[in-house]
Short mmCIF file of C-alpha atoms in Angstrom, two decimals:
data_model
loop_
_atom_site.label_atom_id
_atom_site.label_comp_id
_atom_site.label_asym_id
_atom_site.label_seq_id
_atom_site.Cartn_x
_atom_site.Cartn_y
_atom_site.Cartn_z
CA MET A 1 0.06 -0.02 0.02
CA ASN A 2 2.87 2.40 0.83
CA ALA A 3 4.37 1.73 -2.63
CA ALA A 4 1.13 2.59 -4.22
CA MET A 5 0.89 5.85 -2.19
CA ASN A 6 4.30 6.81 -2.95
CA ALA A 7 4.02 6.09 -6.69
CA SER A 8 0.77 7.97 -6.97
CA SER A 9 2.12 10.99 -5.21
CA ARG A 10 4.84 11.45 -7.94
CA ILE A 11 2.16 11.55 -10.73
CA GLN A 12 1.53 15.13 -12.16
CA PRO A 13 -0.88 14.49 -14.98
CA GLY A 14 0.03 16.23 -18.29
CA GLU A 15 3.87 16.12 -17.69
CA HIS A 16 5.73 13.79 -20.14
CA LEU A 17 7.49 11.17 -18.29
CA VAL A 18 9.23 9.75 -21.52
CA GLN A 19 10.41 11.62 -24.35
CA VAL A 20 12.05 9.86 -27.26
CA GLU A 21 13.81 11.99 -29.84
CA GLY A 22 14.98 10.73 -33.21
CA LEU A 23 15.77 7.19 -31.90
CA SER A 24 17.41 4.76 -34.44
CA LYS A 25 18.95 1.44 -34.08
CA THR A 26 21.05 -0.15 -36.96
CA PHE A 27 22.31 -3.66 -36.83
CA ASP A 28 25.25 -4.52 -39.28
CA LEU A 29 24.55 -8.15 -40.40
CA SER A 30 27.41 -8.03 -43.04
CA ALA A 31 29.70 -10.88 -43.68
CA SER A 32 33.33 -10.40 -42.63
CA TRP A 33 35.44 -7.75 -44.56
CA LEU A 34 37.41 -10.22 -46.15
CA SER A 35 34.27 -12.21 -47.32
CA ARG A 36 32.78 -9.17 -48.68
CA LEU A 37 36.22 -8.14 -50.43
CA LEU A 38 36.31 -11.38 -52.06
CA SER A 39 32.77 -11.69 -53.17
CA GLY A 40 32.16 -7.99 -53.96
CA ARG A 41 29.26 -7.79 -51.77
CA GLN A 42 28.16 -4.56 -50.04
CA ALA A 43 27.47 -4.15 -46.30
CA SER A 44 24.13 -5.25 -45.14
CA LEU A 45 22.56 -2.92 -42.70
CA LEU A 46 19.28 -3.41 -40.89
CA HIS A 47 17.61 -0.31 -39.74
CA ALA A 48 15.41 -1.82 -37.15
CA VAL A 49 14.35 1.41 -35.62
CA ASP A 50 14.40 4.57 -37.94
CA ASP A 51 14.20 8.03 -36.47
CA VAL A 52 11.33 7.44 -34.01
CA SER A 53 10.10 10.34 -31.87
CA PHE A 54 7.17 10.37 -29.48
CA THR A 55 6.20 11.17 -25.81
CA ILE A 56 4.27 9.51 -23.07
CA ALA A 57 2.50 11.41 -20.37
CA ARG A 58 2.78 10.31 -16.75
CA GLY A 59 0.29 7.71 -15.75
CA THR A 60 -0.84 6.90 -19.38
CA THR A 61 -0.25 3.96 -21.77
CA LEU A 62 1.24 4.46 -25.28
CA ALA A 63 0.62 1.37 -27.44
CA ILE A 64 2.94 0.56 -30.26
CA VAL A 65 1.22 -1.71 -33.03
CA GLY A 66 2.26 -3.09 -36.32
CA GLU A 67 2.96 -6.38 -38.25
CA SER A 68 5.88 -8.79 -37.04
CA GLY A 69 9.25 -7.39 -37.99
CA CYS A 70 8.43 -3.78 -37.97
CA GLY A 71 10.54 -2.84 -35.07
CA LYS A 72 8.41 -2.97 -31.95
CA SER A 73 10.45 -5.24 -29.79
CA THR A 74 13.66 -3.48 -30.68
CA LEU A 75 12.20 -0.11 -29.82
CA ALA A 76 11.07 -1.72 -26.43
CA ARG A 77 14.61 -2.91 -25.72
CA LEU A 78 16.22 0.55 -26.75
CA LEU A 79 13.94 2.07 -23.94
CA VAL A 80 15.13 -0.24 -21.19
CA GLY A 81 18.75 -0.12 -22.38
CA LEU A 82 19.13 -3.74 -23.54
CA HIS A 83 20.23 -2.21 -26.94
CA PRO A 84 22.37 1.09 -27.20
CA PRO A 85 20.85 3.52 -29.86
CA THR A 86 22.59 4.10 -33.01
CA LYS A 87 21.19 7.77 -32.92
CA GLY A 88 18.82 9.76 -31.02
CA ARG A 89 18.13 9.81 -27.20
CA VAL A 90 15.46 8.94 -24.59
CA LEU A 91 14.72 11.48 -22.03
CA PHE A 92 13.31 10.07 -18.85
CA ASP A 93 11.74 12.45 -16.32
CA GLY A 94 13.77 15.01 -17.88
CA THR A 95 17.22 13.26 -17.70
CA ASP A 96 19.04 12.55 -20.95
CA ASN A 97 20.75 9.33 -19.69
CA ALA A 98 17.79 6.91 -19.00
CA LEU A 99 20.34 4.06 -18.49
CA ALA A 100 22.09 5.48 -15.56
CA ARG A 101 21.97 3.24 -12.52
CA PRO A 102 19.92 5.41 -10.25
CA LEU A 103 17.20 5.66 -12.93
CA SER A 104 17.52 1.96 -14.04
CA GLN A 105 15.20 0.79 -11.02
CA ARG A 106 12.55 3.23 -12.26
CA ILE A 107 12.25 1.28 -15.58
CA GLN A 108 11.35 -2.24 -15.90
CA MET A 109 10.22 -4.67 -18.59
CA ILE A 110 7.57 -7.39 -18.86
CA PHE A 111 8.61 -9.95 -21.61
CA GLN A 112 6.47 -11.56 -24.03
CA ASP A 113 7.09 -15.25 -23.17
CA PRO A 114 6.62 -16.06 -19.47
CA TYR A 115 7.95 -19.62 -20.01
CA ALA A 116 11.29 -18.33 -21.27
CA SER A 117 11.64 -15.19 -18.95
CA LEU A 118 11.69 -17.04 -15.60
CA ASP A 119 15.03 -19.02 -14.66
CA PRO A 120 13.54 -22.42 -14.06
CA ARG A 121 16.14 -23.34 -11.68
CA TRP A 122 15.26 -20.58 -9.36
CA MET A 123 12.27 -20.56 -7.00
CA VAL A 124 9.75 -17.81 -7.20
CA GLY A 125 10.79 -16.07 -3.98
CA ASP A 126 14.34 -15.73 -5.38
CA ILE A 127 13.07 -14.63 -8.84
CA VAL A 128 10.94 -11.75 -7.27
CA ALA A 129 13.74 -10.97 -4.59
CA GLU A 130 16.83 -10.46 -7.03
CA PRO A 131 15.80 -6.80 -7.98
CA LEU A 132 15.56 -5.99 -4.52
CA LEU A 133 18.94 -7.28 -3.57
CA GLU A 134 20.52 -6.04 -6.75
CA HIS A 135 19.51 -2.30 -6.01
CA GLY A 136 20.07 -2.61 -2.36
CA LEU A 137 16.43 -2.02 -1.56
CA ALA A 138 16.42 -4.93 1.05
CA SER A 139 18.73 -7.43 2.73
CA PRO A 140 18.27 -11.09 3.12
CA GLY A 141 16.09 -11.97 5.98
CA PRO A 142 12.44 -11.97 7.20
CA GLU A 143 11.88 -8.45 5.69
CA LEU A 144 12.78 -9.55 2.31
CA GLN A 145 10.70 -12.49 2.56
CA GLN A 146 7.68 -10.30 3.75
CA ARG A 147 8.23 -7.78 0.83
CA VAL A 148 8.29 -10.66 -1.61
CA SER A 149 5.08 -12.10 -0.24
CA THR A 150 3.44 -8.80 -0.41
CA LEU A 151 4.53 -8.44 -4.14
CA LEU A 152 3.11 -11.90 -5.06
CA GLU A 153 -0.27 -11.08 -3.28
CA SER A 154 -0.54 -7.76 -5.17
CA VAL A 155 -0.63 -9.57 -8.52
CA GLY A 156 -3.12 -12.29 -7.31
CA LEU A 157 -0.83 -15.01 -6.22
CA SER A 158 -0.20 -16.33 -2.62
CA GLY A 159 2.65 -15.61 -0.36
CA SER A 160 3.15 -19.32 0.07
CA ASP A 161 4.16 -19.58 -3.65
CA LEU A 162 7.72 -18.30 -2.68
CA SER A 163 9.20 -21.88 -2.43
CA ARG A 164 7.82 -23.10 -5.65
CA PHE A 165 9.45 -23.30 -9.16
CA PRO A 166 8.08 -21.73 -12.27
CA HIS A 167 7.23 -25.07 -14.04
CA GLN A 168 4.50 -25.47 -11.17
CA PHE A 169 2.48 -22.49 -12.39
CA SER A 170 0.20 -22.01 -15.54
CA GLY A 171 1.21 -19.57 -18.26
CA GLY A 172 -1.03 -16.73 -16.70
CA GLN A 173 0.37 -17.23 -13.24
CA ARG A 174 3.92 -17.12 -14.50
CA GLN A 175 3.27 -13.77 -16.27
CA ARG A 176 1.79 -12.62 -12.95
CA ILE A 177 5.23 -13.55 -11.45
CA SER A 178 7.00 -11.58 -14.07
CA ILE A 179 4.84 -8.52 -13.08
CA ALA A 180 5.54 -9.01 -9.50
CA ARG A 181 9.28 -8.89 -10.24
CA ALA A 182 8.92 -5.92 -12.43
CA LEU A 183 7.18 -4.04 -9.64
CA ALA A 184 9.82 -5.01 -6.92
CA THR A 185 11.81 -1.91 -7.47
CA GLU A 186 8.70 0.50 -7.40
CA PRO A 187 9.15 1.70 -10.97
CA ASP A 188 7.50 4.55 -12.90
CA PHE A 189 7.58 3.16 -16.27
CA LEU A 190 7.01 -0.49 -17.41
CA VAL A 191 7.75 -1.49 -20.95
CA CYS A 192 5.49 -4.41 -21.79
CA ASP A 193 6.51 -6.33 -24.95
CA GLU A 194 3.48 -8.27 -25.84
CA PRO A 195 2.94 -9.54 -22.38
CA THR A 196 -0.35 -11.31 -23.17
CA SER A 197 0.20 -12.78 -26.75
CA ALA A 198 1.50 -16.23 -25.29
CA LEU A 199 -1.70 -16.60 -23.14
CA ASP A 200 -5.05 -17.98 -23.71
CA VAL A 201 -7.78 -15.45 -24.48
CA SER A 202 -9.54 -15.86 -20.92
CA VAL A 203 -6.11 -15.46 -19.16
CA GLN A 204 -5.34 -12.48 -21.32
CA ALA A 205 -8.34 -10.66 -19.93
CA GLN A 206 -7.29 -11.35 -16.53
CA VAL A 207 -3.80 -10.07 -16.88
CA LEU A 208 -4.94 -6.96 -18.77
CA ASN A 209 -7.37 -6.09 -15.97
CA LEU A 210 -4.49 -6.72 -13.49
CA MET A 211 -2.21 -4.35 -15.41
CA ARG A 212 -4.97 -1.55 -15.38
CA ASP A 213 -5.54 -2.04 -11.60
CA LEU A 214 -1.87 -1.66 -10.98
CA GLN A 215 -1.55 1.37 -13.37
CA ARG A 216 -4.47 3.01 -11.45
CA ASP A 217 -3.31 2.11 -7.92
CA ARG A 218 0.53 2.86 -8.40
CA GLY A 219 0.29 5.52 -11.17
CA LEU A 220 2.35 3.49 -13.50
CA THR A 221 3.37 4.74 -17.03
CA TYR A 222 3.20 1.91 -19.66
CA LEU A 223 4.79 1.47 -23.26
CA PHE A 224 2.49 -1.39 -24.45
CA ILE A 225 3.96 -3.42 -27.42
CA SER A 226 1.12 -5.52 -29.29
CA HIS A 227 -0.12 -6.72 -32.57
CA ASN A 228 -3.53 -7.23 -31.47
CA LEU A 229 -5.49 -4.26 -31.86
CA ALA A 230 -8.41 -5.42 -29.94
CA VAL A 231 -6.10 -5.43 -26.76
CA VAL A 232 -4.66 -2.06 -27.79
CA ARG A 233 -8.21 -0.59 -27.79
CA PHE A 234 -8.70 -1.85 -24.18
CA VAL A 235 -5.39 -0.81 -22.59
CA ALA A 236 -4.10 2.41 -24.60
CA ASP A 237 -4.47 6.03 -24.19
CA SER A 238 -2.59 6.78 -27.35
CA VAL A 239 -1.44 4.66 -30.19
CA GLY A 240 1.66 4.50 -32.36
CA VAL A 241 1.67 2.58 -35.58
CA MET A 242 5.08 1.27 -36.85
CA TYR A 243 6.09 0.20 -40.35
CA LEU A 244 9.45 -1.08 -41.38
CA GLY A 245 11.17 0.76 -38.27
CA ARG A 246 9.23 4.02 -38.72
CA LEU A 247 6.31 5.64 -36.95
CA VAL A 248 3.91 6.25 -39.45
CA GLU A 249 0.95 7.38 -37.32
CA TRP A 250 0.48 8.49 -33.78
CA ALA A 251 -2.69 9.77 -32.28
CA PRO A 252 -5.12 9.54 -29.11
CA LYS A 253 -6.82 6.07 -29.05
CA SER A 254 -10.29 7.49 -29.74
CA ARG A 255 -8.99 9.37 -32.80
CA LEU A 256 -6.98 6.61 -34.15
CA PHE A 257 -9.89 3.90 -34.03
CA SER A 258 -12.52 6.48 -35.06
CA ARG A 259 -10.68 8.40 -37.95
CA PRO A 260 -7.49 6.44 -38.96
CA GLN A 261 -5.40 8.39 -41.40
CA HIS A 262 -2.49 6.36 -42.83
CA PRO A 263 -3.62 3.68 -45.37
CA TYR A 264 -1.55 1.15 -43.38
CA THR A 265 -3.55 1.90 -40.15
CA ARG A 266 -6.77 1.83 -42.15
CA MET A 267 -5.83 -1.83 -43.36
CA LEU A 268 -4.86 -2.97 -39.98
CA LEU A 269 -8.18 -1.71 -38.51
CA ASP A 270 -10.16 -3.04 -41.30
CA ALA A 271 -8.95 -6.60 -40.47
CA ILE A 272 -10.58 -6.38 -37.02
CA PRO A 273 -13.78 -8.51 -36.89
CA LYS A 274 -16.74 -6.36 -35.98
CA LEU A 275 -20.10 -7.68 -34.65
CA ARG A 276 -22.01 -5.17 -36.88
CA ASP A 277 -20.25 -6.31 -40.00
CA THR A 278 -21.00 -9.98 -39.62
CA GLY A 279 -21.17 -11.38 -43.21
CA ARG A 280 -19.40 -8.48 -44.92
CA SER A 281 -16.45 -9.36 -47.00
CA ARG A 282 -13.10 -8.17 -45.38
CA THR A 283 -10.13 -6.90 -47.19
CA PRO A 284 -7.12 -8.31 -45.67
CA VAL A 285 -3.84 -6.44 -45.27
CA GLN A 286 -2.54 -6.62 -48.75
CA GLY A 287 0.95 -7.77 -49.84
CA GLU A 288 4.01 -8.47 -47.48
CA VAL A 289 6.37 -6.43 -45.51
CA PRO A 290 9.25 -5.63 -47.79
CA ASP A 291 12.72 -6.96 -47.11
CA PRO A 292 14.13 -4.74 -44.27
CA LEU A 293 17.81 -5.14 -45.64
CA ASN A 294 16.63 -3.82 -49.07
CA PRO A 295 13.63 -1.41 -48.23
CA PRO A 296 11.77 0.43 -50.81
CA SER A 297 12.70 3.99 -51.91
CA GLY A 298 10.48 6.98 -50.75
CA CYS A 299 7.54 5.76 -48.63
CA ALA A 300 8.29 2.16 -47.42
CA PHE A 301 4.57 1.47 -47.65
CA HIS A 302 4.02 2.57 -51.20
CA PRO A 303 4.44 -1.07 -52.93
CA ARG A 304 1.36 -2.11 -50.85
CA CYS A 305 -0.74 1.40 -50.88
CA PRO A 306 -3.52 1.67 -53.29
CA LEU A 307 -3.06 5.43 -53.18
CA ALA A 308 0.67 5.65 -53.92
CA ASN A 309 1.84 7.97 -56.66
CA GLU A 310 5.17 8.97 -58.00
CA ARG A 311 6.04 11.20 -55.06
CA CYS A 312 5.39 8.35 -52.78
CA GLN A 313 7.88 6.23 -54.62
CA GLN A 314 10.79 8.94 -54.54
CA GLU A 315 10.33 11.05 -51.37
CA ARG A 316 9.89 9.67 -47.71
CA PRO A 317 7.02 11.34 -45.91
CA GLN A 318 7.84 13.17 -42.40
CA LEU A 319 5.68 12.66 -39.36
CA ILE A 320 3.80 15.93 -38.95
CA ALA A 321 0.48 17.06 -37.48
CA ALA A 322 -2.42 15.41 -39.05
CA GLU A 323 -4.26 18.75 -39.10
CA ALA A 324 -2.79 22.00 -38.79
CA GLY A 325 -3.25 23.98 -35.42
CA THR A 326 -4.59 20.80 -33.80
CA ASP A 327 -3.15 18.16 -31.50
CA THR A 328 -5.05 15.23 -32.89
CA GLY A 329 -2.17 13.07 -33.84
CA ARG A 330 0.62 12.93 -36.40
CA VAL A 331 0.84 10.96 -39.70
CA ALA A 332 3.61 10.37 -42.19
CA CYS A 333 1.73 10.07 -45.77
CA HIS A 334 1.73 12.16 -48.70
CA ALA A 335 -1.84 11.17 -49.53
CA VAL A 336 -3.12 12.67 -46.10
CA GLN A 337 -1.02 15.73 -46.45
CA GLU A 338 -2.22 16.47 -50.18
CA GLY A 339 -5.65 15.66 -49.23
CA ARG A 340 -5.93 12.70 -51.38
CA ILE A 341 -7.56 10.50 -48.88
CA GLY A 342 -11.01 10.89 -47.29
CA PHE A 343 -12.28 9.67 -44.01
CA SER A 344 -14.40 6.62 -42.95
CA GLY A 345 -15.38 5.81 -39.65
CA THR A 346 -14.32 2.30 -38.30
#
């Protein structure tokens, strides 16, 4: 309870807790220099995240969506420091170095696979206690055991589970253990990399409700990575749409779902089954994501876009305000900026 009260007291609505500016990550997948010299091949560079910028207000959830391979998980790992950025920066609570040790305990991550993210050789009590010991927040003894028990109870488990191993729990229970571990350092910001995608639908709902309750009680800020737009609609306050490493649209949730602007966003939303549209033929997302090692020129989406013209093939659009003089989102699309695309509710 004290942890929740302390977290809530730090929240100042409207302030940006996280600011990402021009963040990029390039992986060099080239063969060795000698091999390239002998074969005449060029260097192979993968631009996994390419000049991404956004902000997240305190106590809110930004969801990042897109097809597999668009760079969502790499972006998540950049924010928690698992990958160093090639360019750009992350400002956390106004501080330029989000990877500094004093800040690291305020940023935690929940991974996608609860079966792989927990060490099977450790008991649950040791797994949840490790961050407390690592950051010097507790010492071995009865007090540590009590804190771990309280954390487990806060995510719907029992304090008696300390002496059990991960394999003795279901998938949903394992993800609750992962959440308890992430909460151990009383963080302000949680990066959630598809935390429910490996779970059954009924269990997904339980975990998502738990995360919403924790956000409300502790004032947490989330970056929520997902490919499931139904989940995003439930958890998000704002949504960013990624395509081939770039952010192509970013808007408040209500605006994005009611008036999507980028053609890629529209195609993703059109693929969601809707009760009122039962029996209507649906248009799946056309084509495939291009080879990220050899991306298209201009707008990366133009080979799949029904509205693409010559400019789209040659000039890469910038992420700018969707409507001048308003704060209703940003979009990177020549068709939108030129007024060649209309609106249709979803």
